[in-house]
Tab-separated table of C-alpha atoms in Angstrom:
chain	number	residue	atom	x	y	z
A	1	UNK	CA	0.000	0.000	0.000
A	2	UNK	CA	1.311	3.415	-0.922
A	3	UNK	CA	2.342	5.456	1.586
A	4	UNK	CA	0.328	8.740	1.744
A	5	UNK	CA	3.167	10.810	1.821
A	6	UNK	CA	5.172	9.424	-0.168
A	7	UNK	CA	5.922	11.201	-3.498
A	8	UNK	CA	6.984	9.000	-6.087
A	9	UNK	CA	10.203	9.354	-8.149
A	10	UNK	CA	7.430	9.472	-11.784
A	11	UNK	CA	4.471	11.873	-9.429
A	12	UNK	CA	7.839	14.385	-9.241
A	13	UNK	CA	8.696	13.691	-12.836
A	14	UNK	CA	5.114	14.642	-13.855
A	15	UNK	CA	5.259	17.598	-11.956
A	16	UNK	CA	8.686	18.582	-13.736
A	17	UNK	CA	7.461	17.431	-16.793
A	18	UNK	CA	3.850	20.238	-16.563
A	19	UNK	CA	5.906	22.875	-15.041
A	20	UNK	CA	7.866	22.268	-18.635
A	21	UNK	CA	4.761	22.507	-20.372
A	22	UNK	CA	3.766	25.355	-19.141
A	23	UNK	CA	6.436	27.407	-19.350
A	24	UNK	CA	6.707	26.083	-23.030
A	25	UNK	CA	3.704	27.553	-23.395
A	26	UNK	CA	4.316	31.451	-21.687
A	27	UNK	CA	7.207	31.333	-23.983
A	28	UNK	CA	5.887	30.100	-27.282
A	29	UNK	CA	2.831	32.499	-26.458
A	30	UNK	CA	5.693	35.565	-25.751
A	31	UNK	CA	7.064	34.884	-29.087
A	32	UNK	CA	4.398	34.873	-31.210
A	33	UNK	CA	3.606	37.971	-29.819
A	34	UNK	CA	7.096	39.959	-29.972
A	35	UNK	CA	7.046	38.401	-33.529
A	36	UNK	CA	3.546	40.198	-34.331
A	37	UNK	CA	3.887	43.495	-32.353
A	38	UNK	CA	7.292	43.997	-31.596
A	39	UNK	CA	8.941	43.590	-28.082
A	40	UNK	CA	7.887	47.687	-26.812
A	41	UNK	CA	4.316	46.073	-27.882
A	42	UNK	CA	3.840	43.183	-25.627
A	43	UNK	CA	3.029	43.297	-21.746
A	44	UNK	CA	3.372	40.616	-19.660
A	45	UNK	CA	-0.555	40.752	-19.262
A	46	UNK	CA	-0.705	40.297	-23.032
A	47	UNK	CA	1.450	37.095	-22.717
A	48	UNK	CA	-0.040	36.061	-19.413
A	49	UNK	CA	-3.517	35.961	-21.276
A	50	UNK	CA	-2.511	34.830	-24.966
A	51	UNK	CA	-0.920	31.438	-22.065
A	52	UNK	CA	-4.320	31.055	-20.793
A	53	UNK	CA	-2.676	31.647	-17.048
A	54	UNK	CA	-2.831	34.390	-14.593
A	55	UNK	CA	-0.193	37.183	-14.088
A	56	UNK	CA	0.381	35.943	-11.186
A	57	UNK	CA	1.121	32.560	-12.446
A	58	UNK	CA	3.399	34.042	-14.792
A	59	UNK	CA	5.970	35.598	-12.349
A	60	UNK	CA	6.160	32.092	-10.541
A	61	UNK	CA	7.502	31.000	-14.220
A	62	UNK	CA	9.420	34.092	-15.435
A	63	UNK	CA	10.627	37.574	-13.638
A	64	UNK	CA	10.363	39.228	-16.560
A	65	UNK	CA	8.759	39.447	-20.402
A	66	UNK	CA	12.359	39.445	-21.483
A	67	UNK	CA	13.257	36.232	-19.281
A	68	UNK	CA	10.489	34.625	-21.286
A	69	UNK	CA	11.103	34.647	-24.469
A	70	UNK	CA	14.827	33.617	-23.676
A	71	UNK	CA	14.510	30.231	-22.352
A	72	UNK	CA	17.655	28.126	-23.286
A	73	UNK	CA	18.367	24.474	-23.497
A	74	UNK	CA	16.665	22.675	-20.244
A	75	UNK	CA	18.896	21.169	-17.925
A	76	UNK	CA	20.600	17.615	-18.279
A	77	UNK	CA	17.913	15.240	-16.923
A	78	UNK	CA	19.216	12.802	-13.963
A	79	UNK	CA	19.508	9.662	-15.755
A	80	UNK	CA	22.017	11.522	-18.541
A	81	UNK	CA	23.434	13.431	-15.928
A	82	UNK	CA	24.187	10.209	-13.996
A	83	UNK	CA	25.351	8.444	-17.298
A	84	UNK	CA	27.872	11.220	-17.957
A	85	UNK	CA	28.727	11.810	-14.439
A	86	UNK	CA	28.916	8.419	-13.091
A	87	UNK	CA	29.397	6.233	-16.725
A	88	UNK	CA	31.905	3.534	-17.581
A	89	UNK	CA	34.749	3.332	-18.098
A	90	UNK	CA	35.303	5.455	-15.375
A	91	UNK	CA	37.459	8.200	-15.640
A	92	UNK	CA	37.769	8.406	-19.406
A	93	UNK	CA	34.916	10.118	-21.035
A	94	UNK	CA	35.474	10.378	-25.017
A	95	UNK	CA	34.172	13.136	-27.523
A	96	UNK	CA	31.764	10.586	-28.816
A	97	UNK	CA	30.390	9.580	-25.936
A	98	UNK	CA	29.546	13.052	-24.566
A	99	UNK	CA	28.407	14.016	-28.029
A	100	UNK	CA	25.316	10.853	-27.604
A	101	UNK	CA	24.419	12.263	-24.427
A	102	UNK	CA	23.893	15.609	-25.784
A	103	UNK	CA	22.016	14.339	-29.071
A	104	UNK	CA	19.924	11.795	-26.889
A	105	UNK	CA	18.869	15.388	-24.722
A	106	UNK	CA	18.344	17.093	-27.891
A	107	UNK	CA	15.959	14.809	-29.675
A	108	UNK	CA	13.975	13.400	-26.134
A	109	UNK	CA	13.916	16.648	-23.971
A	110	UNK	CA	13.991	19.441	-26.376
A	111	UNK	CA	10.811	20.154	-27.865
A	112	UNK	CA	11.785	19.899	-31.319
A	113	UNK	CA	9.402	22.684	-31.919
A	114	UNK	CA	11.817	24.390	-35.190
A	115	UNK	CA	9.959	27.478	-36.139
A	116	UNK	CA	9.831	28.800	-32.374
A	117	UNK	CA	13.633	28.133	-32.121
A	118	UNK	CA	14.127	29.759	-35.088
A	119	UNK	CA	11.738	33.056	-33.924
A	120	UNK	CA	13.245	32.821	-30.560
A	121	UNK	CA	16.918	33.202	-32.529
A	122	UNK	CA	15.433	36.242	-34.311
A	123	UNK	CA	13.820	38.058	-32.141
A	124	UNK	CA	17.192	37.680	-29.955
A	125	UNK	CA	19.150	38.882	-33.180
A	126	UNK	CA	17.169	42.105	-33.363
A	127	UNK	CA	17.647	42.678	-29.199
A	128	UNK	CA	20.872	42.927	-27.753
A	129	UNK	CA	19.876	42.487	-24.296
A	130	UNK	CA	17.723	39.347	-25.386
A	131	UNK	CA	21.010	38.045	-26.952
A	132	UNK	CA	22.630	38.637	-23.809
A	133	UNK	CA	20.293	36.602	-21.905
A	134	UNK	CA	20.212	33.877	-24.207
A	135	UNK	CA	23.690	33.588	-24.033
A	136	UNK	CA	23.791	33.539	-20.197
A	137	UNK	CA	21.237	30.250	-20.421
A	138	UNK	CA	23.781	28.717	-22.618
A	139	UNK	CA	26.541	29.568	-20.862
A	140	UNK	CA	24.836	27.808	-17.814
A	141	UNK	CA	23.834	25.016	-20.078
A	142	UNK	CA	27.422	24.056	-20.538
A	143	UNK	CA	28.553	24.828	-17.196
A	144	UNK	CA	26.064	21.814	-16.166
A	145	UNK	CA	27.908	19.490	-18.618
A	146	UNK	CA	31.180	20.492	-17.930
A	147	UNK	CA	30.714	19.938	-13.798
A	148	UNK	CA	29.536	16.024	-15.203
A	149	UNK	CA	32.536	15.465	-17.315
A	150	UNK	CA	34.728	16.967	-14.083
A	151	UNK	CA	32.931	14.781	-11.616
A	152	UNK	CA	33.726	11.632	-14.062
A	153	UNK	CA	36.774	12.420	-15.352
A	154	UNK	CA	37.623	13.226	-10.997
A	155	UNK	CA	40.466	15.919	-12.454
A	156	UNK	CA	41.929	18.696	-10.122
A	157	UNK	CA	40.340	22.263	-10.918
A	158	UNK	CA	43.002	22.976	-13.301
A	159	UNK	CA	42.745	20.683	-15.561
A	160	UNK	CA	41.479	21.590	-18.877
A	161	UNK	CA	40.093	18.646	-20.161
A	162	UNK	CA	36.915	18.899	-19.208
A	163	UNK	CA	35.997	22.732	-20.546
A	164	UNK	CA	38.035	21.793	-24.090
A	165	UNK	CA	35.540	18.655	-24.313
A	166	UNK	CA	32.538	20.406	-23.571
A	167	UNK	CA	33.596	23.286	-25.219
A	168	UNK	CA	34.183	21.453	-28.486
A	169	UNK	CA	30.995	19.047	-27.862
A	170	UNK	CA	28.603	22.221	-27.603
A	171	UNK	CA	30.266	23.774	-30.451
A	172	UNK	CA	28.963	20.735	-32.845
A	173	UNK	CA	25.599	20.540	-31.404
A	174	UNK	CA	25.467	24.279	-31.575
A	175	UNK	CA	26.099	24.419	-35.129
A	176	UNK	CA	23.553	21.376	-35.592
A	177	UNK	CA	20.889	23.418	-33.763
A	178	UNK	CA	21.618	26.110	-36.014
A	179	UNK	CA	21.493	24.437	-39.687
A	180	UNK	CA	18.765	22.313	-37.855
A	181	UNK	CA	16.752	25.701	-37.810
A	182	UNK	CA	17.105	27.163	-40.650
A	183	UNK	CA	16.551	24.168	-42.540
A	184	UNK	CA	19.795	24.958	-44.443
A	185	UNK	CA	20.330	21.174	-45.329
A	186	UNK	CA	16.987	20.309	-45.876
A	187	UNK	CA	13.552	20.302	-44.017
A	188	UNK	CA	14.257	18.039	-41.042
A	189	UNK	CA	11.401	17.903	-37.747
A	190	UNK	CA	13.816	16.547	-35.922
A	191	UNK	CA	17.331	17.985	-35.186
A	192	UNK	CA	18.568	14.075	-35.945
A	193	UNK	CA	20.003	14.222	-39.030
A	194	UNK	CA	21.608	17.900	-38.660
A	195	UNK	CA	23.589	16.477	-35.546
A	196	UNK	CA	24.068	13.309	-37.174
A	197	UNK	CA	25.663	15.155	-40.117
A	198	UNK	CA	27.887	17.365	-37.440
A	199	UNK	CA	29.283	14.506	-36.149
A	200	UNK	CA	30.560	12.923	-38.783
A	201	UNK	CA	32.015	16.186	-40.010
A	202	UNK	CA	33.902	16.221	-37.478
A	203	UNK	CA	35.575	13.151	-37.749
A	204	UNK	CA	36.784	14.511	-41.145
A	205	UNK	CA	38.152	18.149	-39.837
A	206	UNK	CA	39.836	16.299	-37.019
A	207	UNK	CA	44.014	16.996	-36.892
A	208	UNK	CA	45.267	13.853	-37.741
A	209	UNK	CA	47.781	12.436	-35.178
B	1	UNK	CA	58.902	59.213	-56.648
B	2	UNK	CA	55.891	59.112	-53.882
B	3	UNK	CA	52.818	60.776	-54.869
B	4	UNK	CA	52.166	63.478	-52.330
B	5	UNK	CA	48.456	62.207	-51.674
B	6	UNK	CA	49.579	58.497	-50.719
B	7	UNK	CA	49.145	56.785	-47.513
B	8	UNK	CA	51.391	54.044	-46.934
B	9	UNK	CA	50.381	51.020	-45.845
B	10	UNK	CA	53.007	51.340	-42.879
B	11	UNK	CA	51.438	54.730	-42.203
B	12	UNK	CA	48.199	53.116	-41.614
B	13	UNK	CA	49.381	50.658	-39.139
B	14	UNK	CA	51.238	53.128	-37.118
B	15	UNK	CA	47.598	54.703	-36.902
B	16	UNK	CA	45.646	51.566	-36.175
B	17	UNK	CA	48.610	50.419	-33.901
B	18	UNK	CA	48.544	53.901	-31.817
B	19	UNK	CA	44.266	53.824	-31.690
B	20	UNK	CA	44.405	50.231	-30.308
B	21	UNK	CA	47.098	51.395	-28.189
B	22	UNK	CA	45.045	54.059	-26.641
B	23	UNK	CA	41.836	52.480	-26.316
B	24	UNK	CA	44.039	49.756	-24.298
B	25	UNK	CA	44.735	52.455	-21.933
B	26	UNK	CA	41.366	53.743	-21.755
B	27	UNK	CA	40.247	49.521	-20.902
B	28	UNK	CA	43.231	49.316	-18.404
B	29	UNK	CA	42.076	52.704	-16.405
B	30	UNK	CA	38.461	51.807	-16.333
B	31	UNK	CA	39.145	47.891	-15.355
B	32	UNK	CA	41.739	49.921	-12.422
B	33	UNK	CA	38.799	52.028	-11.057
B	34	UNK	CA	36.058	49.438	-11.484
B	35	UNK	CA	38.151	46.997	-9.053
B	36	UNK	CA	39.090	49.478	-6.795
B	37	UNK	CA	35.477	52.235	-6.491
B	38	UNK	CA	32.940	49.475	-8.003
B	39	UNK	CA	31.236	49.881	-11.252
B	40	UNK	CA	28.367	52.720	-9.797
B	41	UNK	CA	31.641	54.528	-8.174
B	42	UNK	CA	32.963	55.323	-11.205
B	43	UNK	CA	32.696	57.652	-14.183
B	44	UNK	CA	33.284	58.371	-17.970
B	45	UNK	CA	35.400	61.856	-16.616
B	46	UNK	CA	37.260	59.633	-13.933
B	47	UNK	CA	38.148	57.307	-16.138
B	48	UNK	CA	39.419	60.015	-18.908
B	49	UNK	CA	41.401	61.696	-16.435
B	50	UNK	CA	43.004	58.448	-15.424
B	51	UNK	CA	44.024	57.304	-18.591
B	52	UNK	CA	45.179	60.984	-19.712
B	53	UNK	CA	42.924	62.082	-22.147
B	54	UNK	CA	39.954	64.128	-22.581
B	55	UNK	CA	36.376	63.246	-22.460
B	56	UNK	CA	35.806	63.873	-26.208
B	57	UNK	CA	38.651	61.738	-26.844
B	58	UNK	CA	36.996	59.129	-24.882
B	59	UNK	CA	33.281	59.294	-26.307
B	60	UNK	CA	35.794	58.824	-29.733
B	61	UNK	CA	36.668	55.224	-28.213
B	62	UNK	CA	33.838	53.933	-26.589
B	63	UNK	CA	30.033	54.797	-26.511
B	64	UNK	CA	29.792	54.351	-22.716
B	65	UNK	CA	32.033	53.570	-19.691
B	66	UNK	CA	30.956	49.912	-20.138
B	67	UNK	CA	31.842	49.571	-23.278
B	68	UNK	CA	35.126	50.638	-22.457
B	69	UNK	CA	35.139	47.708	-19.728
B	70	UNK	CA	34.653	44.971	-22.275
B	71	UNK	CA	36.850	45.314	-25.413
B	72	UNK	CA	36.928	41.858	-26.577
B	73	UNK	CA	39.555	40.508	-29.218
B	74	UNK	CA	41.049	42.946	-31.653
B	75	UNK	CA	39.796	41.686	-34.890
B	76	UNK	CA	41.820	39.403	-37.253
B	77	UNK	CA	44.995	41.703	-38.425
B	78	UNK	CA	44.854	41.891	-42.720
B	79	UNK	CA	47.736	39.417	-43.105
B	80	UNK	CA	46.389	36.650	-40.623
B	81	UNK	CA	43.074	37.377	-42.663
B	82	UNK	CA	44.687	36.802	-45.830
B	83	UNK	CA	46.035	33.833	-44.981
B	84	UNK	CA	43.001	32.177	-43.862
B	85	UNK	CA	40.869	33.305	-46.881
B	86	UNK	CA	43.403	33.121	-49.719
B	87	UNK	CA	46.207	30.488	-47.926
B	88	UNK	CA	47.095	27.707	-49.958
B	89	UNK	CA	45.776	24.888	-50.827
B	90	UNK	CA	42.178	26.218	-50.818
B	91	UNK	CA	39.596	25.412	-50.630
B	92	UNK	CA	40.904	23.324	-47.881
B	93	UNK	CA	41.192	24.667	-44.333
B	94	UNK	CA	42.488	22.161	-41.141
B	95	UNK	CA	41.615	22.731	-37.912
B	96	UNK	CA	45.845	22.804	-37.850
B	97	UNK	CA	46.005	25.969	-39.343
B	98	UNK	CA	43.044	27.735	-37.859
B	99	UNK	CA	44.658	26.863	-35.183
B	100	UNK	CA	47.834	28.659	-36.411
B	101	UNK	CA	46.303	31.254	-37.002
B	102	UNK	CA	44.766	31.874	-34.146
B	103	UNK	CA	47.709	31.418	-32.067
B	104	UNK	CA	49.290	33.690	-34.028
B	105	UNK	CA	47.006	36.721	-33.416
B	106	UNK	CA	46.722	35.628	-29.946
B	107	UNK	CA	50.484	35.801	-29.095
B	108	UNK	CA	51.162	38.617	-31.510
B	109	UNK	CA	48.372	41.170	-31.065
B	110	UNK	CA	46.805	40.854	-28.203
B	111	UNK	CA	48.512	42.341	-25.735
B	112	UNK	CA	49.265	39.834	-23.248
B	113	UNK	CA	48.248	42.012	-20.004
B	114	UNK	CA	47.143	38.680	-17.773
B	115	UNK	CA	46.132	40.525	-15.141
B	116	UNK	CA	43.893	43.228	-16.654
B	117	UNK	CA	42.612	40.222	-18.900
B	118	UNK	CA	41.845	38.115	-15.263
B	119	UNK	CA	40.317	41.533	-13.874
B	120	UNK	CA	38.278	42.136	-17.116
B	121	UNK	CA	36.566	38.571	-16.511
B	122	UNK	CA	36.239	38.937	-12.893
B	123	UNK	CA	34.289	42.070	-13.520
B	124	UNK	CA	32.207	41.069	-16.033
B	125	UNK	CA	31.120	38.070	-13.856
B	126	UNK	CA	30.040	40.665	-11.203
B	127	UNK	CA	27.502	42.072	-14.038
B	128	UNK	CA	25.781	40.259	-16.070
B	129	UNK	CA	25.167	43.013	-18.550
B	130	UNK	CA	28.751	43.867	-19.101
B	131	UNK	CA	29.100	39.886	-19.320
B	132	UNK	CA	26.772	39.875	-22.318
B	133	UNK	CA	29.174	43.057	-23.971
B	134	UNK	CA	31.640	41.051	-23.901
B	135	UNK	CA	29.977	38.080	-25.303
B	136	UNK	CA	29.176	39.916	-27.885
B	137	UNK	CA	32.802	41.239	-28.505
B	138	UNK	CA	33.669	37.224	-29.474
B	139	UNK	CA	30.850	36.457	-31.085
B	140	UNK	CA	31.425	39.578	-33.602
B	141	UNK	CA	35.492	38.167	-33.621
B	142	UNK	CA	33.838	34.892	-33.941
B	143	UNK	CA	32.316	35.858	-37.089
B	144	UNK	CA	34.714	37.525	-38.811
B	145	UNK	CA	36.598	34.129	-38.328
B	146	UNK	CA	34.120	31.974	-39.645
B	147	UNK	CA	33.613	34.563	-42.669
B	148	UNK	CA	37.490	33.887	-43.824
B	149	UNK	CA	37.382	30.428	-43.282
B	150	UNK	CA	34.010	30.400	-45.391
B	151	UNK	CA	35.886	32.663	-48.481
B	152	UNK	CA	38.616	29.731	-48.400
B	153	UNK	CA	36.414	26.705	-48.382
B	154	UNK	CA	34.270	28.877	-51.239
B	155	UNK	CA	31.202	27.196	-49.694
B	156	UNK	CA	27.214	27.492	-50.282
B	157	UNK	CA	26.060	29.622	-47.269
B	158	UNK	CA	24.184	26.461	-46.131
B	159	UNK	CA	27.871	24.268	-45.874
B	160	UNK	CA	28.169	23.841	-41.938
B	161	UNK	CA	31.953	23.389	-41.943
B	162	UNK	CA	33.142	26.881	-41.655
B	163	UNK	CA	31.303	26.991	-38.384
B	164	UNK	CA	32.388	23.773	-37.664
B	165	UNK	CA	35.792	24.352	-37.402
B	166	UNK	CA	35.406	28.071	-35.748
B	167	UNK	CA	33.228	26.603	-33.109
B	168	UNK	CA	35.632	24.178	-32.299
B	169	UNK	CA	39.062	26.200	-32.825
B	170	UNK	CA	37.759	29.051	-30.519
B	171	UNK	CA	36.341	26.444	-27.804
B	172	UNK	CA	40.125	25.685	-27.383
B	173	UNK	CA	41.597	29.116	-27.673
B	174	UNK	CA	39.015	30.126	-25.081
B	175	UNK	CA	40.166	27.070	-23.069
B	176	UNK	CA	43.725	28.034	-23.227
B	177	UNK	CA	42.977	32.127	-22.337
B	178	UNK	CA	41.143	30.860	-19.223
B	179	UNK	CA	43.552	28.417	-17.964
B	180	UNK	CA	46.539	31.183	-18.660
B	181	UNK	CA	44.471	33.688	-16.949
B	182	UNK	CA	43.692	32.210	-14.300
B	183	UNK	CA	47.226	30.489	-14.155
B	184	UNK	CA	45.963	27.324	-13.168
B	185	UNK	CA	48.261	25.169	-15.436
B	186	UNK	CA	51.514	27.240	-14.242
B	187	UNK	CA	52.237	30.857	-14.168
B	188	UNK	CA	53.299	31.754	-17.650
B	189	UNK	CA	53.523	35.453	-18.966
B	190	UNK	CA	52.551	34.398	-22.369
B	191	UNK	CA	49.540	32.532	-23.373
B	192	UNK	CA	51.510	30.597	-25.927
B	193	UNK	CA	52.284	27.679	-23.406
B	194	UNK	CA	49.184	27.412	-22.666
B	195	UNK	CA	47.475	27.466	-25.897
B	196	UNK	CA	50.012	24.367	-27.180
B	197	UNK	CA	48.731	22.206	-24.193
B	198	UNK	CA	45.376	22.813	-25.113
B	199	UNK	CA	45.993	22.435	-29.208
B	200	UNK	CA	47.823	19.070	-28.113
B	201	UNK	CA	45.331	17.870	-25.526
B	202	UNK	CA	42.420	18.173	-28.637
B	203	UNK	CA	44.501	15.491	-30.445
B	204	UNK	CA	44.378	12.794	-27.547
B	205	UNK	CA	40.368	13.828	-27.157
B	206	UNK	CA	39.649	13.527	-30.521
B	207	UNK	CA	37.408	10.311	-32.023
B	208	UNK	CA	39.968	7.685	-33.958
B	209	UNK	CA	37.701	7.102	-37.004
């Protein structure tokens, strides 16, 4: 019998999952407005309401209309975290490996939604500030990944191999998102194929040893 | 015989050379006052008088004392740009001699001031918004790069290689310029150490196809 207290591991992943959804939502709704009436044009109110929620409701999400059309890549889930942080072979974690773990967070927990990644990109384009703050979730993004390959790889501070993997890793999967996007090598729903093709780029710009 | 209406080529670089040299003073006065008064405690007229020049002279530099806190990489010299767009054999470009190249500018023309580069960062972590200035300082270097490497290759806009190889040859110069700043991998005056640990390390990370 369950325990009426007990919260189970899938009741908090459901409740993850719906806070996702709806934030997914404020921001797809904040875009499609910025896109229509410019960013001096759109209130949070205006958002709030085109999201079906309450201001109120809004501000537990977002502080701020800017915040919300900037959402970046969502965090590692635990079981990739765990499988980068806490893999085999232990302490060795390769290029390829940490470039699966990304794609498998790409296609699974990214909503593969193109045209709003592509509007979010351009309304950030025509902002600098929304640039900024783009950037900044990025730049979090990575510092996530590179704290797993650390706690594998179980380096001192100094070493570098951990920020030159990730570094490098993000680099292909940013350029993936990217022709992924703008549909530059052909009209994919999925970023699949773009990061498939990325990766085996690589393998062919690679210094030769 | 000279014509009387030429400017040398030499001539221009003394100018360029003597403008960079000046806005480097301007950086290094404001990055001085910032550390020591905070960034609210200071001023555009502080920061002229410190670094000896007026406040005209200053507004010729920089739009704003923040600006002024976050010059980013001076962009590709002509005959580093040359020889990434027009080097031999095109249209082939290795991550090698991006690489190179990069190195090259790095150890040659940016002036290898560790410590205002380590204050520069620390600052700018304080701030988010001065963060995102200088995020946008590499991304416009990082362009510029990707452009030349694009000219060589002689690619279709939609060919992701360009950005490929920029991604990943500025995710290890940006490895190395950490690691030297912060001296974690031994206290050396010029980058250049550092940068050939990291351009080394890349080759052991690498995938063996």
């Amino acid at each position: 019998m369950p325990s009426p207290v007990r919260t189970s591991a899938a009741g908090e992943g459901l409740r993850a999952r719906r806070r996702r959804e709806t934030e997914h939502a404020i921001h797809a709704a904040a875009v499609r407005l910025v896109e229509e009436l410019g960013l001096a044009g759109v209130t949070v109110d205006m958002i709030s309401a085109a999201a079906g929620i309450s201001q109120r409701t809004f501000f537990n999400y977002f502080p701020s209309k800017e915040s919300a059309l900037t959402i970046g890549p969502p965090p590692l889930p635990d079981a990739l975290h765990r499988r980068l942080a806490h893999g085999d072979p232990a302490p060795r974690v390769t290029l390829t490996e940490l470039l699966d773990v990304l794609s498998a967070h790409i296609t699974d927990d990214v909503v593969p939604d193109r045209e709003l990644v592509q509007a979010t990109f351009r309304i950030a384009d025509r902002h600098p500030e929304l640039r900024a703050a783009l950037h900044a979730r990025f730049d979090a993004f990575e510092e996530q990944v590179r704290e797993a390959v650390a706690e594998r790889m179980a380096t001192a501070p100094a070493d570098p191999r951990p920020r030159l993997l990730t570094g490098i890793a993000l680099a292909v999967t940013r350029t993936a998102l990217e022709q992924w996007s703008l549909g530059t090598a052909g009209d994919h729903a999925s970023p699949e194929p773009d990061l498939r093709q990325c990766v085996d780029l690589l393998h062919t710009l690679m210094p030769k040893t």
